[in-house]
Phi, psi and omega in degrees: 000139173291162181299319175301315181297319181292324176297318179297314182293321184292322182292321179294325177291320181293325178293337181259006173089020176142170182287349189273349185260120180257023185262008188295138176271129171269306173199160179210127182199156174288140180228168178293137180283133175308138186306329179278354175265077192283341186273355184274126171279334189203146179227126172246148177238133175222154180250137181223163179257148180213156176302130179279156185290329181257023174101163181072206183232155179219166179247151175210174190234160176214153171248144177238117177259140178241144184288174174284159179093189176268144178287155173301167181306324183270006185088169182295131174303134188260122175242131169272126174264114177265113191285153176278191191290128171249313179164194178235004176268160178309327183288354179268003181287125184301330184288346183244349178269117181286351186263098177257027186293328184293337182235017181298318185296311180287325181288317177294323180292327176291322179290317175291342171277000173099003178272142157284138186249113175262129184234091179284153174284329191085151179308135174089342176269096184087350173256187184297144174082182179266144179298121180282065181317129181065024172280121181299316184291317180295315172304307183298317184285328172305318185284304188293328177284332168302315179300312182297315178300318175300321176290323184282331193232335185289153181280329184295146174276126185234147176302151181292320179273171186206160173232165181220138177231142180207151177246135174057242175306328181293325176294321171299316179298324184290320179291322178298319179300319180294337181282338186245012187291342180296340173297338178249001191305324184296329185242328190223098186270136172279128184262328184194154178231130172240129184234135184242106178051057188286151167282131183230280180268099185296316184296315177294323178295320176300312180297318183288325180294313178307311182296322182297314178298319178302309186293314180299316178297319183292336176272005179079007182269074189295322181297316179291323178293327179290318176300321179286325175293324176294315180299320181294318182292312187290305183293325173304322177294317178302314178300317181297315182278336174294316179298322176299319177300329178278330185207109182303335179290346185271081187295147178297335181296340175298338187240322183270140177285145186303323179288352180257344190299324176298316181289318180302329180296336176299334181296346183271337193237003184300141173271336176236125194298324186285355179301318182290317173311315185290323178296322175296313185297322180289317176305317174294319181302315182295323178296310181297318184296335181274014176064026175267149182298137183302323181296341182268005177307119188279081181236291186254137182292132177284345181260011188301320185288350179284349182270118182305318186298317182292317181299315180296325181292317180301311184302327184282352180271353189282125177275172172079009183278355169234166183290132179279159185284356187204158177295152186235132168257124185245112183248131186218135176270134178293337183263022185284126180257012181241307176240095194297151183296326180297329174287324181298315184294323176296318184296320181291322172304311179300318181295316178294327183291336179261007172100005178285137181277115185232128166259118185250129179233121178244122183267120190296325191257001185270143173253199189292325184275322186295332188289346180253026183218168170058220184300330181292315178296319180297322178294322178296314182292322177296321175301314182288322182293321177301318186276352177265001180291149176309137180249000000 
């Protein structure tokens, strides 16, 4: 944290009477709405404090989009949009990235359905430190403290209760928020959770992706094998640096192959978030062009899970191992090459075994991106609207 940042946070903590209160307002103002979010009448940005993954407090940001027209008597129904993987560098914070094309469909659909949409950045994206990717506590607290901040500081009138929806990493974050929703229960009850191809069991996903790459390549499906290899390399890099952000002893080399570490390090310093995606894509293309097997792309260590420290750390990232605070709609594509359906089925069994109410829908023709669009997205929003009705 910079000296200015530390002074700002300290001042805010003093203003609220001590370090135990995370509701301090750093700033709140109207900002320009991203051009692709056409259904929003207004956008507010606010900075709030939250417990940091390594102790103390940290600052992060959120955007609040409100629909056109007048709010209902009880305020705009509040939906949190938990974003999927962008990166781990500050340039990847959604509140400062003007390119919302990847999420314009769900955010606009929620606004047209009458929801105010709260979009938190998550810890470390634009704030101090590296983003602790896939930390259950950090994801969950980023969201619940954003909900608290929106009620305490935003100008828009909002419903007391709330729902959360997320895709990919955002699905993990949505379930993490449900594990931490008791922090708000007295004032703001979580009514429902919708997850679209969520990341869940990272260790199992790594194993499943290695197996998928092998089987697809052996079957001659090189395009699909390449897509799975890209996903493994890109998301594996995010996991490697996210784990180190949670625990300095967890070196990225536990997961990354030595010949990939220099390229992977670019993820920490990019000034344009998509630059790292492009770099991984180019490296994989050159590897395939040289007639080397896709399965040998030197990115993620195949022996990574044999290391007890790494395995324990990954096990701590798995959501849903306790009963969640609200019913869950879990939408999964059978053709997903990032969060495999076989992993999703195991996750649903676990969640049901601990008492979480889960409705699971697996779409035979959907991949990782398609599950967050069209009729699948419509079903998720209908689920949220039904559970936000007055009881």
